[in-house]
Coordinates of C-alpha atoms and ligand atoms in Angstrom, one line a residue:
M19 CA 0.0 0.0 0.0
R20 CA 3.0 2.3 0.3
S21 CA 3.2 3.7 -3.1
C22 CA -0.5 4.6 -3.3
I23 CA -0.4 6.5 0.0
C24 CA 2.9 8.2 -0.8
S25 CA 1.6 9.7 -4.0
L26 CA -1.3 11.1 -2.0
L27 CA 1.3 12.9 0.2
L28 CA 1.6 15.4 -2.7
A29 CA -2.1 15.6 -3.2
S30 CA -4.4 18.2 -1.8
G31 CA -5.5 18.2 1.8
L32 CA -9.0 17.1 0.8
A33 CA -7.8 14.0 -1.2
W34 CA -5.5 13.3 1.7
S35 CA -8.3 13.4 4.2
Q36 CA -10.5 11.2 2.0
S37 CA -7.8 8.6 1.7
V38 CA -7.5 8.5 5.5
S39 CA -11.3 8.3 5.9
S40 CA -11.4 5.4 3.4
F41 CA -8.6 3.6 5.3
I42 CA -10.5 4.0 8.5
N43 CA -13.7 2.9 7.0
S44 CA -12.2 -0.3 5.7
E45 CA -9.9 -0.9 8.7
V46 CA -12.3 -0.4 11.6
P47 CA -14.5 -3.4 10.9
V48 CA -11.4 -5.6 10.5
A49 CA -9.9 -4.2 13.7
K50 CA -13.1 -4.9 15.6
A51 CA -13.5 -8.4 14.3
N52 CA -9.8 -9.2 15.0
L53 CA -10.0 -7.7 18.5
L54 CA -13.1 -9.8 19.4
A55 CA -11.3 -12.9 18.0
N56 CA -8.8 -12.4 20.9
I57 CA -11.4 -12.6 23.7
G58 CA -12.5 -15.8 25.3
P59 CA -14.4 -18.0 25.4
S60 CA -15.4 -18.0 21.7
G61 CA -12.9 -15.8 20.0
S62 CA -11.5 -17.6 17.0
Q63 CA -7.9 -16.8 17.8
S64 CA -8.1 -17.4 21.5
Q65 CA -9.0 -21.0 22.1
G66 CA -8.4 -21.9 25.7
A67 CA -9.0 -18.4 27.0
F68 CA -11.7 -18.3 29.6
A69 CA -14.8 -16.2 29.3
G70 CA -14.0 -12.5 29.3
V71 CA -10.2 -13.1 29.2
V72 CA -8.4 -10.9 26.6
I73 CA -5.3 -12.5 25.1
A74 CA -2.5 -9.9 24.2
S75 CA -1.9 -11.7 20.9
P76 CA -2.3 -15.2 19.6
S77 CA 1.5 -15.3 19.1
T78 CA 3.1 -18.1 21.1
V79 CA 6.8 -17.9 20.0
N80 CA 9.1 -15.0 19.5
P81 CA 7.4 -13.4 21.3
D82 CA 5.0 -15.5 23.4
Y83 CA 2.1 -13.2 24.2
L84 CA -0.5 -15.8 24.8
F85 CA -1.2 -14.3 28.3
S86 CA -3.7 -11.9 29.6
W87 CA -2.3 -8.6 30.8
T88 CA -4.5 -6.6 33.3
R89 CA -3.5 -3.3 31.6
D90 CA -4.1 -4.4 28.0
S91 CA -7.4 -6.1 28.9
A92 CA -8.6 -3.0 30.7
L93 CA -7.7 -0.7 27.8
V94 CA -9.5 -3.0 25.4
F95 CA -12.6 -3.2 27.5
G96 CA -12.5 0.5 28.2
E97 CA -12.9 0.9 24.4
L98 CA -15.6 -1.7 24.1
I99 CA -17.5 -0.2 27.0
N100 CA -17.3 3.3 25.4
E101 CA -18.6 1.8 22.2
F102 CA -21.5 0.0 23.8
T103 CA -22.6 2.8 26.2
S104 CA -22.4 5.5 23.4
G105 CA -24.6 3.3 21.3
R106 CA -22.0 2.8 18.6
D107 CA -22.0 -1.0 19.0
T108 CA -25.0 -2.5 20.7
T109 CA -23.8 -6.1 20.4
L110 CA -21.2 -6.0 23.2
R111 CA -23.1 -6.5 26.4
S112 CA -22.4 -10.2 26.9
Q113 CA -18.7 -9.5 26.3
I114 CA -18.7 -6.9 29.0
D115 CA -20.6 -9.2 31.4
N116 CA -17.9 -11.8 30.7
Y117 CA -15.2 -9.3 31.6
V118 CA -16.9 -8.6 34.9
G119 CA -17.0 -12.3 35.5
S120 CA -13.3 -12.8 34.7
T121 CA -12.4 -9.9 36.9
Q122 CA -14.2 -11.6 39.8
Q123 CA -11.9 -14.6 39.3
I124 CA -8.6 -12.9 38.4
Q125 CA -8.6 -10.5 41.4
Q126 CA -8.8 -13.4 43.8
I127 CA -5.9 -15.5 42.3
P128 CA -2.9 -15.6 44.7
N129 CA 0.1 -14.8 42.5
P130 CA 3.8 -13.8 42.9
S131 CA 2.7 -10.2 43.8
G132 CA 0.6 -11.4 46.7
T133 CA -3.0 -12.2 47.4
V134 CA -6.0 -10.0 46.8
T135 CA -5.3 -8.2 50.1
T136 CA -1.5 -8.3 50.1
G137 CA -0.6 -6.7 46.8
G138 CA -1.8 -9.4 44.3
L139 CA -3.9 -6.8 42.4
G140 CA -0.7 -5.3 41.1
E141 CA 0.3 -8.5 39.2
P142 CA 0.8 -7.6 35.6
K143 CA -0.3 -10.8 33.8
F144 CA -2.1 -14.1 34.1
N145 CA -2.4 -17.3 32.2
I146 CA -5.4 -17.3 29.9
N147 CA -7.1 -20.1 31.9
E148 CA -7.2 -17.7 34.9
T149 CA -4.2 -19.2 36.8
A150 CA -1.2 -17.3 38.1
F151 CA 1.8 -16.8 35.9
T152 CA 4.6 -17.7 38.3
E153 CA 7.9 -17.0 36.4
P154 CA 10.1 -14.0 37.0
W155 CA 8.6 -10.8 35.5
G156 CA 8.6 -7.0 36.0
R157 CA 6.2 -6.8 38.9
P158 CA 4.2 -5.2 40.2
Q159 CA 2.6 -2.9 37.6
R160 CA 0.3 -0.6 39.4
D161 CA -1.5 0.9 36.4
G162 CA -3.6 -2.3 36.0
P163 CA -6.0 -1.9 38.9
A164 CA -6.5 1.8 38.1
L165 CA -7.4 1.1 34.4
R166 CA -9.6 -1.9 35.3
A167 CA -11.5 0.1 37.9
S168 CA -11.9 3.0 35.5
A169 CA -13.4 0.7 32.8
L170 CA -15.8 -0.9 35.3
I171 CA -16.8 2.5 36.6
L172 CA -17.8 3.7 33.2
W173 CA -19.8 0.6 32.9
A174 CA -21.4 1.2 36.3
D175 CA -22.3 4.8 35.4
F176 CA -24.1 3.5 32.4
L177 CA -26.0 0.9 34.4
L178 CA -27.0 3.5 36.9
S179 CA -28.5 5.5 34.1
E180 CA -30.4 2.3 33.2
N181 CA -31.8 2.1 36.8
N182 CA -29.7 -1.0 37.5
A183 CA -28.2 0.2 40.8
S184 CA -28.6 -3.2 42.5
Y185 CA -26.1 -4.8 40.0
V186 CA -23.7 -1.8 40.4
V187 CA -23.8 -2.0 44.2
N188 CA -23.8 -5.8 44.6
T189 CA -21.6 -6.9 41.7
L190 CA -19.5 -4.1 40.4
W191 CA -18.7 -2.1 43.5
P192 CA -16.9 -4.8 45.4
L193 CA -14.6 -5.3 42.4
I194 CA -14.1 -1.6 41.9
Q195 CA -13.5 -1.0 45.6
L196 CA -10.7 -3.6 45.7
D197 CA -8.9 -1.9 42.8
I198 CA -9.4 1.7 44.0
D199 CA -8.4 0.8 47.6
Y200 CA -5.2 -0.7 46.1
V201 CA -4.5 2.5 44.2
A202 CA -5.2 4.8 47.2
G203 CA -2.9 2.7 49.4
N204 CA 0.0 2.1 47.0
W205 CA 0.2 4.9 44.4
N206 CA 3.5 6.3 45.8
Q207 CA 5.2 2.9 45.8
S208 CA 7.5 2.2 42.9
T209 CA 6.1 0.3 39.9
F210 CA 7.2 -1.2 36.7
D211 CA 6.1 1.1 33.8
L212 CA 3.7 0.1 31.1
W213 CA 6.6 -1.3 29.0
E214 CA 7.6 -3.5 31.9
E215 CA 11.2 -2.3 32.0
V216 CA 11.7 0.6 34.5
D217 CA 11.0 0.2 38.2
S218 CA 10.3 3.8 39.5
S219 CA 7.5 6.2 39.3
S220 CA 5.8 6.4 35.9
F221 CA 3.8 9.2 34.5
F222 CA 1.2 7.0 32.8
T223 CA 0.7 5.0 36.0
T224 CA 0.4 8.1 38.2
A225 CA -2.0 9.8 35.8
V226 CA -4.4 6.8 35.3
Q227 CA -4.3 6.3 39.1
H228 CA -5.4 9.9 39.5
R229 CA -8.3 9.4 37.1
S230 CA -9.4 6.2 38.8
L231 CA -9.6 7.9 42.2
R232 CA -11.7 10.7 40.8
L233 CA -14.0 8.3 39.1
G234 CA -14.1 6.1 42.2
S235 CA -15.0 8.9 44.5
S236 CA -17.9 10.1 42.3
L237 CA -19.2 6.6 41.9
A238 CA -19.0 6.0 45.6
S239 CA -20.9 9.2 46.2
A240 CA -23.5 8.2 43.7
I241 CA -24.3 4.9 45.3
G242 CA -24.1 6.0 48.9
Q243 CA -20.7 4.5 49.7
T244 CA -19.8 7.7 51.4
S245 CA -17.3 6.4 53.9
V246 CA -14.6 6.0 51.2
V247 CA -15.1 9.3 49.5
S248 CA -12.9 11.6 51.5
G249 CA -10.0 9.1 51.5
Y250 CA -10.2 8.8 47.7
T251 CA -10.4 12.6 47.1
S252 CA -7.6 13.4 49.4
Q253 CA -5.3 10.8 47.8
A254 CA -6.4 12.1 44.4
A255 CA -5.2 15.6 45.4
N256 CA -1.9 14.2 46.5
I257 CA -1.5 12.4 43.2
L258 CA -2.4 15.5 41.2
C259 CA 0.3 17.3 43.1
F260 CA 2.9 14.6 42.4
L261 CA 1.8 14.4 38.8
Q262 CA 3.1 17.9 38.2
S263 CA 6.7 16.8 39.1
Y264 CA 7.0 14.8 35.8
W265 CA 7.1 18.1 33.8
N266 CA 10.7 19.0 33.4
T267 CA 12.6 22.3 32.8
A268 CA 13.5 21.2 29.3
G269 CA 9.8 21.5 28.4
F270 CA 8.5 17.9 28.2
I271 CA 7.2 15.2 30.4
T272 CA 9.8 12.8 31.9
A273 CA 8.0 9.4 31.5
N274 CA 9.7 7.6 34.3
T275 CA 11.6 8.9 37.3
G276 CA 14.1 6.0 37.0
G277 CA 15.5 4.6 33.8
G278 CA 18.5 6.3 32.6
R279 CA 16.9 7.3 29.3
S280 CA 16.0 10.6 27.8
G281 CA 12.5 10.3 29.3
K282 CA 10.9 11.0 25.9
D283 CA 8.3 8.2 25.7
S284 CA 4.9 7.4 24.2
N285 CA 3.9 6.7 27.8
T286 CA 3.1 10.4 27.9
I287 CA 1.1 10.5 24.7
L288 CA -0.9 7.5 25.8
T289 CA -1.6 9.2 29.1
S290 CA -3.0 12.2 27.2
I291 CA -5.5 10.2 25.3
H292 CA -6.5 7.9 28.2
T293 CA -7.1 10.8 30.5
F294 CA -8.9 13.0 28.0
D295 CA -11.8 14.9 29.5
A296 CA -13.2 17.4 27.1
S297 CA -15.0 19.3 30.0
A298 CA -11.6 20.2 31.3
G299 CA -10.8 22.2 28.1
C300 CA -7.0 22.7 27.6
D301 CA -6.2 22.4 31.3
A302 CA -2.5 21.7 31.9
A303 CA -2.8 20.4 35.4
T304 CA -4.2 17.1 34.0
F305 CA -2.1 17.4 30.8
Q306 CA -5.2 17.5 28.6
P307 CA -4.5 16.8 24.9
C308 CA -4.8 20.4 23.9
S309 CA -2.9 21.8 27.0
D310 CA 0.3 23.7 26.2
K311 CA 2.3 21.2 28.2
A312 CA 0.9 18.1 26.4
L313 CA 1.4 19.8 23.0
A314 CA 5.0 20.8 23.7
N315 CA 5.6 17.3 24.9
L316 CA 4.1 15.8 21.8
L317 CA 6.5 17.9 19.7
T318 CA 9.5 16.7 21.7
Y319 CA 8.4 13.1 21.6
V320 CA 7.7 13.1 17.8
N321 CA 11.0 14.9 17.1
S322 CA 12.9 12.3 19.0
F323 CA 12.0 9.8 16.1
Q324 CA 13.1 12.2 13.4
G325 CA 15.7 10.3 11.3
L326 CA 15.7 7.4 13.8
Y327 CA 13.9 4.9 11.5
T328 CA 14.7 4.4 7.9
I329 CA 11.1 4.9 6.9
N330 CA 11.2 8.4 8.5
S331 CA 14.2 9.5 6.5
G332 CA 13.8 12.7 4.6
I333 CA 10.4 13.6 6.1
P334 CA 10.6 17.2 7.4
S335 CA 9.5 18.4 10.8
G336 CA 5.9 19.4 10.7
Q337 CA 4.9 16.2 8.7
A338 CA 3.9 13.0 10.4
I339 CA 6.5 10.3 11.0
A340 CA 6.3 6.8 12.4
T341 CA 6.9 6.7 16.2
G342 CA 7.8 4.0 18.6
R343 CA 7.7 3.6 22.4
Y344 CA 10.8 5.7 23.1
P345 CA 13.9 6.5 21.0
E346 CA 16.3 4.3 22.9
D347 CA 14.1 1.2 22.5
V348 CA 16.0 -2.0 21.4
Y349 CA 13.1 -4.5 21.7
F350 CA 13.1 -6.3 18.3
N351 CA 15.9 -3.8 17.4
G352 CA 13.6 -0.9 18.2
N353 CA 10.8 -0.1 15.6
P354 CA 7.8 2.0 15.1
W355 CA 4.6 0.7 16.8
Y356 CA 1.1 1.0 15.5
L357 CA -0.4 1.9 18.8
T358 CA 2.1 4.7 19.5
T359 CA 1.8 6.2 16.0
L360 CA -2.0 6.1 16.3
A361 CA -1.8 7.7 19.8
V362 CA -0.1 10.8 18.4
A363 CA -3.0 11.2 15.9
E364 CA -5.5 10.6 18.7
Q365 CA -4.1 13.3 20.9
L366 CA -4.3 15.8 18.1
Y367 CA -7.9 14.7 17.2
D368 CA -8.9 15.1 20.9
A369 CA -7.3 18.6 20.9
L370 CA -9.2 19.5 17.7
I371 CA -12.5 18.4 19.4
V372 CA -11.9 20.8 22.3
W373 CA -10.6 23.8 20.1
N374 CA -13.7 23.5 17.9
Q375 CA -16.0 23.1 20.9
Q376 CA -14.6 26.1 22.8
G377 CA -14.2 28.2 19.6
S378 CA -10.6 29.3 20.3
I379 CA -7.0 28.2 20.4
T380 CA -4.6 29.7 23.0
V381 CA -0.9 29.8 22.2
T382 CA 1.4 30.1 25.2
S383 CA 5.2 30.4 25.3
I384 CA 5.2 26.7 26.2
S385 CA 3.1 25.6 23.1
Q386 CA 4.4 28.2 20.7
P387 CA 7.1 25.9 19.2
F388 CA 4.4 23.3 18.5
F389 CA 2.1 25.8 16.8
S390 CA 4.9 27.4 14.8
L391 CA 5.2 24.1 12.9
F392 CA 2.0 25.1 11.2
F393 CA 2.3 28.9 11.4
P394 CA 5.9 29.9 11.7
S395 CA 5.4 33.5 12.8
I396 CA 2.7 32.7 15.3
A397 CA 2.6 34.9 18.4
T398 CA 1.3 33.9 21.8
G399 CA -2.3 34.8 22.4
T400 CA -5.8 33.5 21.9
Y401 CA -7.2 33.0 18.4
T402 CA -11.0 32.8 18.2
S403 CA -12.7 30.7 15.6
S404 CA -13.6 33.7 13.5
S405 CA -9.9 34.4 12.9
S406 CA -8.0 33.2 9.9
T407 CA -5.2 32.0 12.2
F408 CA -7.7 29.6 13.9
A409 CA -8.8 28.2 10.6
T410 CA -5.2 27.8 9.4
L411 CA -4.2 26.0 12.5
V412 CA -7.2 23.7 12.7
N413 CA -6.8 22.7 9.0
A414 CA -3.0 22.1 9.3
I415 CA -3.3 20.2 12.5
Q416 CA -6.0 18.0 11.1
I417 CA -3.8 17.2 8.1
Y418 CA -0.8 16.6 10.4
A419 CA -2.9 14.2 12.6
D420 CA -4.2 12.4 9.5
G421 CA -0.6 11.9 8.5
F422 CA 0.0 9.6 11.4
V423 CA -3.0 7.5 10.5
A424 CA -1.8 7.5 6.9
I425 CA 1.6 6.1 7.9
V426 CA -0.2 3.3 9.7
A427 CA -2.4 2.8 6.6
E428 CA 0.8 2.6 4.5
F429 CA 2.2 -0.2 6.6
T430 CA -0.9 -2.1 7.2
P431 CA -1.0 -5.3 5.2
L432 CA -3.8 -5.9 2.8
N433 CA -5.7 -8.2 5.1
G434 CA -5.9 -5.4 7.7
G435 CA -4.0 -7.3 10.4
L436 CA -2.1 -5.2 12.9
S437 CA 0.9 -6.6 14.7
E438 CA 2.8 -4.8 17.4
Q439 CA 5.5 -3.1 15.4
F440 CA 6.4 -2.4 11.8
V441 CA 9.5 -1.7 9.8
G442 CA 8.4 -2.1 6.2
T443 CA 6.6 -5.3 7.1
P444 CA 4.9 -6.2 10.4
V445 CA 7.2 -7.2 13.2
S446 CA 6.9 -8.9 16.6
A447 CA 3.5 -10.3 17.8
N448 CA 0.8 -10.6 15.2
D449 CA -2.7 -9.4 15.8
L450 CA -1.9 -7.4 18.9
T451 CA -5.2 -6.8 20.7
W452 CA -4.0 -3.4 21.9
S453 CA -3.2 -2.3 18.3
Y454 CA -6.8 -3.0 17.3
A455 CA -8.2 -1.2 20.3
A456 CA -5.9 1.8 19.4
M457 CA -7.3 1.7 15.8
L458 CA -10.9 1.8 17.1
S459 CA -10.2 4.6 19.6
V460 CA -8.4 6.8 17.1
A461 CA -11.3 6.3 14.6
G462 CA -13.7 7.4 17.4
A463 CA -11.7 10.5 18.1
R464 CA -11.4 11.4 14.4
N465 CA -15.2 11.1 14.2
G466 CA -15.6 13.5 17.2
F467 CA -16.4 10.9 19.9
I468 CA -16.1 12.5 23.3
P469 CA -15.5 10.1 26.2
P470 CA -17.4 10.5 29.4
S471 CA -16.0 13.1 31.8
W472 CA -14.0 11.7 34.7
G473 CA -14.0 14.9 36.8
A474 CA -10.9 16.7 35.5
E475 CA -12.8 19.9 35.1
G476 CA -11.8 22.7 37.5
L477 CA -9.2 20.8 39.5
T478 CA -6.6 22.9 41.2
V479 CA -3.2 21.6 42.1
P480 CA -2.7 22.0 45.9
S481 CA -0.2 24.8 46.5
T482 CA 2.0 22.6 48.5
C483 CA 2.0 18.8 48.2
Q484 CA 0.9 17.9 51.7
R485 CA 1.7 14.3 51.6
Q486 CA 3.4 12.4 48.8
G487 CA 2.2 9.0 49.5
P488 CA 0.8 6.6 52.0
T489 CA 1.7 7.2 55.6
V490 CA 1.3 5.3 58.8
S491 CA 0.9 6.2 62.4
F492 CA 4.0 5.1 64.2
T493 CA 4.7 5.0 67.9
F494 CA 8.2 5.2 69.4
N495 CA 8.5 3.9 73.0
V496 CA 11.9 4.0 74.8
Q497 CA 12.7 3.2 78.4
A498 CA 15.0 5.9 79.7
T499 CA 15.6 7.2 83.2
T500 CA 16.1 10.9 83.3
V501 CA 16.7 13.7 85.8
F502 CA 14.2 16.5 86.3
G503 CA 14.3 18.9 83.4
E504 CA 15.9 16.4 81.0
N505 CA 13.9 15.4 77.9
I506 CA 14.0 12.6 75.3
F507 CA 13.7 13.1 71.6
V508 CA 14.0 11.0 68.5
T509 CA 15.7 11.9 65.3
G510 CA 16.8 10.1 62.2
S511 CA 17.0 9.8 58.4
L512 CA 13.5 11.0 57.5
N513 CA 12.1 14.5 57.0
E514 CA 9.6 13.6 59.7
L515 CA 12.5 12.9 62.1
A516 CA 14.3 16.1 61.2
N517 CA 17.0 14.4 59.2
W518 CA 19.3 13.8 62.1
S519 CA 19.0 17.3 63.4
P520 CA 18.8 17.6 67.2
A521 CA 17.2 21.0 66.8
G522 CA 14.1 19.6 65.0
A523 CA 14.0 16.3 66.8
V524 CA 10.6 14.9 67.8
P525 CA 9.9 15.2 71.5
L526 CA 8.7 12.2 73.5
S527 CA 6.6 12.5 76.7
A528 CA 6.9 10.5 79.8
A529 CA 3.2 9.7 80.4
D530 CA 4.2 6.3 81.8
Y531 CA 7.7 7.1 83.2
P532 CA 10.3 5.6 82.7
I533 CA 8.7 4.9 79.3
W534 CA 8.9 7.9 77.0
S535 CA 6.5 7.8 74.0
V536 CA 5.5 9.7 70.9
T537 CA 3.1 8.7 68.1
T538 CA 4.0 10.4 64.8
T539 CA 3.1 10.1 61.1
L540 CA 5.8 8.4 58.9
P541 CA 5.9 7.3 55.3
A542 CA 4.6 3.8 54.9
N543 CA 6.8 0.9 53.9
T544 CA 9.9 2.9 54.3
N545 CA 13.2 1.9 55.8
F546 CA 14.9 4.5 58.0
Q547 CA 17.6 4.9 60.7
Y548 CA 17.1 6.7 64.0
K549 CA 18.5 7.4 67.5
Y550 CA 17.1 8.8 70.6
I551 CA 18.8 11.9 72.1
R552 CA 18.5 13.5 75.5
I553 CA 18.6 17.2 76.0
F554 CA 19.4 18.8 79.4
N555 CA 20.0 22.5 79.8
G556 CA 20.5 22.7 76.0
V557 CA 23.1 20.0 76.0
V558 CA 22.5 17.2 73.6
T559 CA 23.5 13.6 74.4
W560 CA 23.3 11.0 71.7
E561 CA 22.6 7.3 72.3
S562 CA 25.6 5.1 71.6
D563 CA 26.1 3.4 68.2
P564 CA 25.0 1.7 66.1
N565 CA 22.1 3.6 64.5
L566 CA 18.8 1.8 64.9
S567 CA 17.0 0.8 61.8
L568 CA 13.4 0.0 61.0
T569 CA 11.0 -0.4 58.1
T570 CA 7.5 1.1 58.7
P571 CA 4.5 -1.1 57.8
A572 CA 2.7 -0.8 54.5
N573 CA -0.5 0.3 56.2
G574 CA -2.2 0.6 59.6
T575 CA 0.0 1.5 62.6
G576 CA 3.5 0.5 63.8
E577 CA 5.2 0.6 67.1
V578 CA 8.7 0.0 68.5
N579 CA 9.8 -0.6 72.0
D580 CA 13.5 0.4 72.8
V581 CA 15.7 0.8 75.8
W582 CA 18.1 3.8 75.9
R583 CA 21.6 2.8 75.2
Ligands
LIG602 C1 -1.4 -4.0 55.0 O1 -0.1 -4.5 54.8 C2 0.1 -5.9 55.2 C3 1.5 -6.2 55.0 O2 2.0 -5.9 53.8 C4 -0.8 -6.7 54.3 O3 -0.8 -8.1 54.7 C5 -2.3 -6.2 54.4 O4 -3.1 -6.9 53.5 C6 -2.4 -4.8 54.1 N1 -3.8 -4.3 54.3 C7 -4.4 -3.5 53.5 C8 -5.7 -3.1 53.9 O5 -3.8 -3.0 52.6
LIG603 C1 -3.4 -23.2 32.9 O1 -2.5 -22.8 31.9 C2 -1.2 -22.9 32.2 C3 -0.3 -22.3 31.2 O2 -0.7 -22.7 29.9 C4 -0.9 -24.4 32.4 O3 0.5 -24.6 32.7 C5 -1.8 -25.0 33.5 O4 -1.6 -26.4 33.5 C6 -3.2 -24.7 33.2 N1 -4.0 -25.0 34.4 C7 -5.1 -25.6 34.4 C8 -5.7 -25.9 35.7 O5 -5.6 -26.0 33.3
LIG604 C1 -28.3 -5.2 35.3 O1 -27.1 -5.4 34.4 C2 -26.7 -6.7 34.5 C3 -25.3 -6.8 33.7 O2 -25.5 -6.6 32.4 C4 -27.7 -7.6 33.9 O3 -27.3 -9.0 34.0 C5 -29.0 -7.5 34.6 O4 -30.0 -8.2 34.0 C6 -29.4 -6.0 34.7 N1 -30.6 -5.9 35.6 C7 -31.6 -5.2 35.3 C8 -32.7 -5.1 36.3 O5 -31.7 -4.5 34.2
LIG605 C1 24.4 7.1 61.9 O1 23.8 7.9 60.8 C2 24.5 9.1 60.7 C3 23.7 9.9 59.6 O2 23.6 9.3 58.4 C4 25.9 8.9 60.2 O3 26.6 10.1 60.1 C5 26.6 8.0 61.2 O4 27.9 7.7 60.8 C6 25.8 6.7 61.5 N1 26.4 6.0 62.5 C7 26.9 4.8 62.4 C8 27.6 4.1 63.5 O5 26.8 4.2 61.3
LIG606 C1 8.2 5.6 44.5 C2 7.6 6.9 44.4 O1 6.8 7.2 43.6 N1 8.1 7.8 45.2 C3 7.7 9.2 45.2 C4 6.8 9.5 46.4 O2 6.7 10.9 46.5 C5 7.9 11.6 46.7 C6 7.7 13.1 47.0 O3 7.2 13.7 45.9 C7 8.8 11.4 45.5 O4 10.0 12.1 45.6 C8 9.0 10.0 45.3 O5 9.7 9.8 44.1

């Protein structure tokens, strides 16, 4: 198909747009059929998969993807639930019911990450017969529960509108609450990223966790589960605060806090499309697709693939190119991916939806380099829909977005099958379910589909991040005999313990002399060192060595009983 699309590169915008439309019109039914073929129990490519289980791909060797990933499955069902609840595909209800059924099973399977109550919800993948995958892997991956809960909440919201609250309360809420409680309790723990390689904090994971907590708190309110609401919203505010820290001074979003790479990663583009909320306009706090930060980031991400792949050579900046996961990728030698190239188009289509809806485009100093691709002399300011600048930008960005779809069209084989990657020919796993879901969702965005709001509108980032993660209440008890006027303090290697500073050390009180005690708030699941000190007439006396060492519990409360040394 390459030559036919390439010749269209030179044709008018209208012909270009028609060729992209005709590709989408022919590809979408193929993508839908091939996606459903990868879902048990009756998908033609997924024999052996239990009901509602999504296989990542039918490929069993090089690579073996015949497993069910929580993330991929939730993204796939998120798309199917959107299609059903928006009335675009009325045939999917039994599939969605099956997904609910398989979630009931899979959440409860003890696995190498733990049991349902000890961290097992963060397990990345399962066998397709709903048994645990027990070999070494990059675990946990904490985006899975957030994405699964978000998909189920969209389903629940639809059922509430159908007056089916009993099913929501009795069947869906218990599943959703497990996942959201996991998010609320673990979001600041390190996680493997969505590419299963880097163990740190990851922008995609943090952002989808934030969305899930907002969705979870509004569903909880709607069905009278009020006791969880304030916990979810306060953790959501903490996450929103932490989310801002991924934006870096070089003007893009660092995908992972660990990793030793440039940080330019489709992780961030996928975040933008999976946290799109048109009611939030171009808000940058949630990195909405048309926000200045998300557009600057898109430019940096796309530019990082300029000249990287042979198929991109000679294509100037401002025209679409094939993109991959991140420029340093070496998996299968590092190639463009269908789902990442489509995600760039989708972010731009989402942006166009909002600009057209609000009737203006605002160019800031942050987004100016992006807009100057299409209007080199553009100045910062707001351009209303009556201006020629608005029309020029909207037309050019539509053509630019279509270009990313056209590249996918060019490298889609005649049978419409989408693998994971492409060079000139498809590479890696064939019939990747996520590639098909990406095709459906970009088609929806190009046709103007607006996903349900998740509550991103009007959020403000707390001026100081109060608490960057789960904490526990921790009690220090130390037996120490003292003279009148002498006091006992604790200090150590945490901010909360004044970082070894006697001046800010935490005072204990002798309510049960000679036991001195204090209960304080410490970060959960954190190792630290500490010592007691005594202060008498301003003179500090340290305990003898060695430093004491402890790890706080993951949740609940902790206590230590020491004797002054
Ligand atoms: C609290 O942490 C412990 C130890 O990791 C774990 O066994 C327990 O399930 C956790 N409880 C909750 C509610 O997360
Ligand atoms: C489930 O699938 C795994 C992986 O294919 C296999 O090893 C295991 O025997 C199966 N378990 C059952 C109970 O069928
Ligand atoms: C509620 O939705 C569930 C899930 O699709 C369905 O099985 C059930 O029949 C519905 N109940 C009512 C009263 O509509
Ligand atoms: C205790 O910790 C402090 C602060 O890190 C360090 O300076 C000191 O050397 C440690 N003491 C011992 C005995 O390791
Ligand atoms: C693992 C993890 O995400 N840790 C983060 C928790 O929050 C603090 C404070 O913002 C960050 O510095 C950590 O990186």
